[in-house]
Short mmCIF file of C-alpha atoms in Angstrom, two decimals:
data_model
loop_
_atom_site.label_atom_id
_atom_site.label_comp_id
_atom_site.label_asym_id
_atom_site.label_seq_id
_atom_site.Cartn_x
_atom_site.Cartn_y
_atom_site.Cartn_z
CA MET A 16 -46.62 18.88 247.14
CA ARG A 17 -43.22 18.10 245.82
CA MET A 18 -42.97 15.26 248.18
CA ARG A 19 -46.10 13.83 247.34
CA TRP A 20 -45.13 14.05 243.66
CA ASN A 21 -41.96 12.22 244.23
CA ASN A 22 -43.90 9.30 246.22
CA LEU A 23 -46.28 9.23 243.22
CA LYS A 24 -43.59 8.87 240.75
CA GLU A 25 -41.76 6.19 242.91
CA GLN A 26 -44.87 4.19 243.18
CA LEU A 27 -45.41 4.31 239.43
CA ILE A 28 -41.92 3.23 238.71
CA ILE A 29 -42.22 0.34 241.27
CA GLY A 30 -45.61 -0.55 239.69
CA LEU A 31 -44.14 -0.69 236.08
CA LEU A 32 -41.11 -2.91 237.21
CA THR A 33 -43.49 -5.19 239.17
CA ALA A 34 -45.41 -5.66 235.99
CA PHE A 35 -42.43 -6.15 233.76
CA LEU A 36 -41.08 -8.97 236.21
CA LEU A 37 -44.56 -10.61 236.38
CA ALA A 38 -45.11 -10.65 232.59
CA PRO A 39 -45.09 -14.14 230.95
CA ALA A 40 -41.59 -14.67 229.83
CA ILE A 41 -41.00 -16.22 226.37
CA PRO A 42 -38.23 -18.82 226.43
CA ALA A 43 -35.36 -18.10 223.82
CA ASP A 44 -35.89 -21.25 222.01
CA VAL A 45 -39.54 -21.60 221.56
CA CYS A 46 -40.18 -18.92 219.06
CA GLY A 47 -39.91 -21.27 216.02
CA HIS A 48 -36.22 -21.06 216.17
CA SER A 49 -34.34 -22.69 213.18
CA LEU A 50 -30.97 -24.46 213.27
CA PHE A 51 -28.22 -24.05 210.82
CA ILE A 52 -24.69 -25.57 210.76
CA GLN A 53 -21.91 -23.43 209.32
CA SER A 54 -18.20 -23.58 208.47
CA SER A 55 -15.98 -20.69 208.99
CA ARG A 56 -14.54 -21.62 205.71
CA TYR A 57 -15.94 -23.61 202.81
CA GLN A 58 -12.72 -24.33 200.93
CA VAL A 59 -9.60 -25.37 202.87
CA HIS A 60 -6.16 -26.79 202.52
CA GLU A 61 -5.18 -30.24 203.49
CA GLY A 62 -4.24 -30.18 207.48
CA LYS A 63 -6.04 -27.07 207.96
CA ALA A 64 -8.28 -26.87 211.07
CA SER A 65 -11.33 -24.62 210.78
CA PRO A 66 -14.15 -24.32 213.18
CA LEU A 67 -17.83 -25.26 212.54
CA PHE A 68 -20.48 -23.06 214.57
CA PHE A 69 -24.34 -22.88 214.65
CA CYS A 70 -27.03 -20.20 213.88
CA TYR A 71 -30.08 -20.72 216.05
CA GLY A 72 -32.82 -18.45 215.65
CA HIS A 73 -34.31 -16.05 212.72
CA HIS A 74 -31.18 -13.91 211.95
CA PHE A 75 -28.71 -15.24 209.43
CA PRO A 76 -25.71 -16.00 209.77
CA VAL A 77 -25.73 -16.03 213.72
CA ASP A 78 -28.48 -15.46 216.36
CA ASP A 79 -29.04 -17.22 219.66
CA GLY A 80 -27.09 -19.60 221.53
CA VAL A 81 -28.05 -23.37 221.42
CA ARG A 82 -28.59 -25.30 224.75
CA ALA A 83 -26.42 -28.57 224.84
CA ASN A 84 -29.54 -30.74 225.41
CA LYS A 85 -31.09 -29.44 222.25
CA LEU A 86 -28.44 -31.05 219.92
CA LYS A 87 -28.85 -34.70 219.75
CA SER A 88 -25.81 -35.14 217.58
CA VAL A 89 -22.95 -33.30 215.77
CA ARG A 90 -21.23 -35.14 212.99
CA VAL A 91 -18.41 -34.64 210.44
CA HIS A 92 -18.80 -37.10 207.55
CA ARG A 93 -15.20 -37.30 205.91
CA PRO A 94 -14.43 -38.20 202.39
CA SER A 95 -13.23 -41.85 203.27
CA GLY A 96 -16.63 -42.44 204.37
CA ASP A 97 -16.12 -42.64 208.28
CA ILE A 98 -18.21 -40.31 210.47
CA ARG A 99 -16.63 -38.59 213.33
CA GLU A 100 -18.77 -37.63 216.18
CA VAL A 101 -18.30 -34.18 217.94
CA ALA A 102 -18.67 -34.22 221.91
CA VAL A 103 -21.05 -31.23 222.59
CA ARG A 104 -20.11 -29.32 225.56
CA ASN A 105 -22.59 -28.69 228.35
CA GLU A 106 -23.10 -24.94 227.49
CA THR A 107 -25.31 -22.58 225.84
CA CYS A 108 -23.56 -20.96 223.07
CA LEU A 109 -22.78 -20.99 219.33
CA HIS A 110 -21.24 -24.49 219.81
CA SER A 111 -18.05 -23.87 217.91
CA TYR A 112 -15.74 -26.79 217.40
CA MET A 113 -12.49 -27.10 215.55
CA ILE A 114 -12.39 -29.56 212.75
CA THR A 115 -9.32 -30.81 211.27
CA TYR A 116 -9.43 -31.52 207.33
CA ASP A 117 -6.78 -33.95 207.08
CA GLU A 118 -7.68 -35.56 203.72
CA PRO A 119 -8.64 -34.22 200.50
CA GLY A 120 -12.28 -34.16 199.40
CA SER A 121 -15.56 -33.30 200.19
CA TYR A 122 -16.82 -33.19 203.97
CA VAL A 123 -20.39 -32.96 205.29
CA LEU A 124 -20.93 -31.18 208.58
CA ALA A 125 -24.29 -32.37 210.02
CA ALA A 126 -26.41 -32.10 213.01
CA GLU A 127 -29.85 -33.04 214.38
CA THR A 128 -31.87 -31.81 217.47
CA ASN A 129 -33.62 -33.73 220.14
CA PRO A 130 -37.54 -33.35 219.45
CA GLY A 131 -39.36 -30.96 221.42
CA TYR A 132 -42.57 -29.50 221.95
CA TYR A 133 -43.63 -25.89 221.34
CA THR A 134 -47.27 -24.74 222.33
CA VAL A 135 -48.92 -21.45 221.85
CA TYR A 136 -52.05 -20.85 223.83
CA THR A 137 -54.24 -18.18 225.30
CA ASP A 138 -54.80 -18.48 229.18
CA LYS A 139 -58.17 -17.80 230.95
CA LYS A 140 -57.02 -14.34 231.60
CA GLY A 141 -56.78 -13.71 227.99
CA ARG A 142 -52.79 -13.61 228.15
CA GLU A 143 -50.94 -15.26 225.13
CA ARG A 144 -48.59 -17.96 226.40
CA HIS A 145 -45.49 -19.72 224.70
CA VAL A 146 -44.17 -22.76 226.26
CA ILE A 147 -41.92 -25.74 225.44
CA LYS A 148 -44.50 -28.33 226.72
CA PRO A 149 -47.08 -30.74 225.22
CA LYS A 150 -50.48 -29.14 225.07
CA SER A 151 -51.82 -32.03 227.64
CA GLU A 152 -49.69 -30.23 230.23
CA ILE A 153 -51.40 -26.86 229.68
CA MET A 154 -55.03 -27.60 229.11
CA GLU A 155 -56.32 -26.85 232.54
CA GLN A 156 -54.93 -23.33 232.04
CA ALA A 157 -55.94 -22.67 228.54
CA ARG A 158 -58.89 -20.97 227.06
CA LYS A 159 -57.54 -21.57 223.57
CA VAL A 160 -54.49 -23.45 221.81
CA THR A 161 -53.44 -21.50 219.03
CA LEU A 162 -50.41 -23.61 217.94
CA SER A 163 -49.11 -27.09 219.10
CA LEU A 164 -46.13 -28.66 217.43
CA TYR A 165 -43.69 -31.74 218.06
CA SER A 166 -40.47 -30.53 216.34
CA LYS A 167 -37.37 -32.07 215.01
CA GLN A 168 -34.71 -30.52 213.10
CA TYR A 169 -31.80 -31.49 210.61
CA THR A 170 -29.06 -29.41 209.31
CA LYS A 171 -26.03 -29.86 207.27
CA SER A 172 -23.24 -27.99 205.29
CA TYR A 173 -20.53 -29.00 202.80
CA VAL A 174 -16.73 -28.10 203.06
CA THR A 175 -14.17 -28.91 200.30
CA CYS A 176 -10.78 -29.83 201.36
CA GLU A 177 -8.20 -29.26 198.43
CA ARG A 178 -10.62 -30.53 195.65
CA PRO A 179 -14.04 -32.14 195.59
CA SER A 180 -14.50 -35.79 196.05
CA SER A 181 -14.89 -37.81 192.59
CA ALA A 182 -18.14 -39.07 194.11
CA PHE A 183 -20.22 -36.25 195.82
CA PRO A 184 -21.62 -37.09 199.00
CA GLY A 185 -24.94 -35.36 198.52
CA ARG A 186 -27.15 -37.78 200.61
CA ILE A 187 -26.24 -38.80 204.36
CA GLY A 188 -29.36 -40.30 205.46
CA GLN A 189 -30.98 -37.74 207.45
CA TRP A 190 -34.58 -38.37 208.31
CA LEU A 191 -35.58 -35.20 206.44
CA GLU A 192 -32.86 -34.15 204.08
CA LEU A 193 -32.24 -31.57 201.23
CA VAL A 194 -29.86 -33.30 198.74
CA PRO A 195 -28.07 -31.31 195.93
CA VAL A 196 -28.29 -33.45 192.80
CA SER A 197 -24.71 -32.17 191.82
CA ASP A 198 -21.63 -31.13 193.49
CA ILE A 199 -22.60 -27.93 195.44
CA SER A 200 -18.93 -26.55 195.34
CA ARG A 201 -19.16 -26.15 191.68
CA LEU A 202 -22.15 -24.08 191.82
CA LYS A 203 -21.50 -20.48 190.54
CA ALA A 204 -23.43 -17.25 190.75
CA GLY A 205 -26.21 -17.18 188.26
CA GLY A 206 -26.66 -20.89 188.39
CA GLU A 207 -29.62 -22.92 189.85
CA LEU A 208 -29.48 -25.13 192.99
CA VAL A 209 -31.54 -28.43 192.17
CA LEU A 210 -32.15 -30.26 195.42
CA LYS A 211 -34.15 -33.42 195.97
CA VAL A 212 -36.14 -33.84 199.24
CA TYR A 213 -36.09 -37.22 200.93
CA PHE A 214 -38.03 -38.29 203.91
CA ARG A 215 -37.64 -41.40 206.00
CA GLY A 216 -35.25 -42.62 203.38
CA SER A 217 -37.22 -42.20 200.22
CA PRO A 218 -38.09 -39.32 197.86
CA TYR A 219 -40.95 -37.14 199.39
CA THR A 220 -43.52 -35.76 197.06
CA GLY A 221 -46.06 -34.24 199.47
CA PRO A 222 -46.49 -30.82 200.36
CA GLY A 223 -43.82 -28.78 202.03
CA THR A 224 -42.69 -25.19 202.45
CA TRP A 225 -39.19 -23.57 201.66
CA ASP A 226 -37.50 -20.20 201.85
CA ALA A 227 -33.99 -19.16 201.34
CA THR A 228 -31.69 -15.97 201.86
CA TYR A 229 -27.95 -15.08 201.72
CA ASN A 230 -25.82 -13.24 204.16
CA GLY A 231 -26.41 -9.42 204.14
CA PHE A 232 -29.44 -9.50 202.35
CA SER A 233 -31.37 -8.16 205.37
CA THR A 234 -30.65 -7.46 209.01
CA GLU A 235 -34.28 -8.10 210.01
CA ALA A 236 -35.66 -11.33 211.38
CA GLU A 237 -37.16 -13.64 208.88
CA ASP A 238 -36.94 -11.12 206.09
CA ASN A 239 -35.33 -13.54 203.50
CA PHE A 240 -34.57 -13.16 199.73
CA TYR A 241 -36.96 -15.91 199.03
CA SER A 242 -39.99 -15.78 201.21
CA LYS A 243 -41.96 -18.81 202.29
CA THR A 244 -43.31 -20.72 199.42
CA GLU A 245 -45.61 -23.90 199.44
CA VAL A 246 -44.56 -26.57 197.07
CA SER A 247 -45.34 -30.26 196.23
CA GLY A 248 -43.09 -32.92 194.68
CA ASP A 249 -39.54 -34.19 195.60
CA THR A 250 -37.56 -31.29 193.65
CA LEU A 251 -36.69 -27.76 194.60
CA ARG A 252 -35.21 -25.57 191.90
CA ILE A 253 -33.67 -22.36 193.40
CA PRO A 254 -32.02 -19.60 191.24
CA ILE A 255 -28.78 -18.33 192.88
CA PRO A 256 -28.29 -14.91 191.41
CA ARG A 257 -25.04 -13.94 193.47
CA PRO A 258 -22.26 -14.97 195.40
CA GLY A 259 -22.20 -15.14 199.22
CA ARG A 260 -23.17 -17.65 202.04
CA TRP A 261 -26.69 -18.96 201.65
CA PHE A 262 -29.12 -20.99 203.39
CA VAL A 263 -32.06 -22.90 202.39
CA ARG A 264 -34.79 -24.15 204.81
CA TYR A 265 -37.50 -26.51 204.06
CA TYR A 266 -40.38 -27.85 206.46
CA ILE A 267 -43.16 -30.41 206.32
CA LYS A 268 -46.13 -30.76 208.91
CA THR A 269 -48.28 -33.82 209.43
CA ASP A 270 -51.26 -33.99 211.65
CA ALA A 271 -50.74 -36.10 214.88
CA ALA A 272 -52.46 -39.37 215.06
CA GLY A 273 -54.08 -41.62 217.91
CA ALA A 274 -52.82 -41.01 221.25
CA ASP A 275 -50.31 -38.28 220.16
CA ARG A 276 -53.22 -35.92 219.54
CA GLU A 277 -53.54 -35.42 223.15
CA LYS A 278 -49.81 -33.97 223.24
CA TYR A 279 -49.67 -31.93 219.93
CA ASN A 280 -51.77 -31.04 216.83
CA GLN A 281 -48.84 -31.46 214.36
CA GLU A 282 -45.52 -33.00 213.95
CA LYS A 283 -43.04 -30.63 212.28
CA GLN A 284 -39.92 -31.83 210.55
CA THR A 285 -37.28 -29.09 209.34
CA ALA A 286 -34.35 -29.46 207.15
CA THR A 287 -31.67 -26.60 206.41
CA LEU A 288 -28.67 -26.44 204.20
CA VAL A 289 -25.84 -23.87 204.28
CA PHE A 290 -23.45 -23.42 201.28
CA GLN A 291 -21.24 -20.71 199.85
CA ILE A 292 -20.82 -19.35 196.38
CA PRO A 293 -17.39 -17.67 196.07
CA ASN A 294 -16.97 -14.32 194.72
CA LYS A 295 -13.48 -12.85 192.89
CA PRO A 296 -11.55 -10.56 195.09
CA LYS A 297 -12.75 -7.08 194.93
CA ALA A 298 -10.21 -4.86 196.24
CA VAL A 299 -7.74 -3.28 193.62
CA LYS A 300 -4.34 -4.86 194.49
CA GLU A 301 -1.41 -2.48 193.40
#
């Protein structure tokens, strides 16, 4: 009897392991991951080298690693106006790179992704599938397509070396860009962040969605201080009630047209911005 029970337990365990291994896997970068570029410091001294790194996912300030082929470019816009390309290592990681701040002024750290497909569908056996493929490649297996996107992302952050530039480099020409109307390094807790939205080189006045949070607000995924809010117009006004490291995310969706409708239903463009509001020292110094 005991031997029969042990055999039954063994078969049950094997069955569960087999079901787990055969379950549809969801790649780490298909679940609507967002890209944020950050600096370890936002106020540096001249000659200081400080790393930039990325957040990729749903938890701020860090989450999953980024695949090298996901990054189209990583650039440092210097106060003098020249742009330095950062060579991306062929790794999946936070992609941290040391940046030397060798002249005073305002720097812009910026990156963009290669475009990619994200499709969610229900297969003919009723199972939900998440794939990084156009819908045209899965239609024979699909009973229903729930979501079909062609996605591109843009991200940036500002670092001040010694003192801000006399002309703040708010806009750098990203395809979709959140542009502070004034020097973001001068923003204080209790103030308001005002951003202009640019798309394809012009102010964007159509519909979009934004949200924002700060480091430490929540440990849960997508549990943000400001939840997703639909807006129209080229201006975002965001109250910043407290110090800390903040990020803002904004995205727009447009319906696919022409032959593209066979590959995806909507094109999604996302822009993110990370900045830091300093606080005074809290520890009592004797």
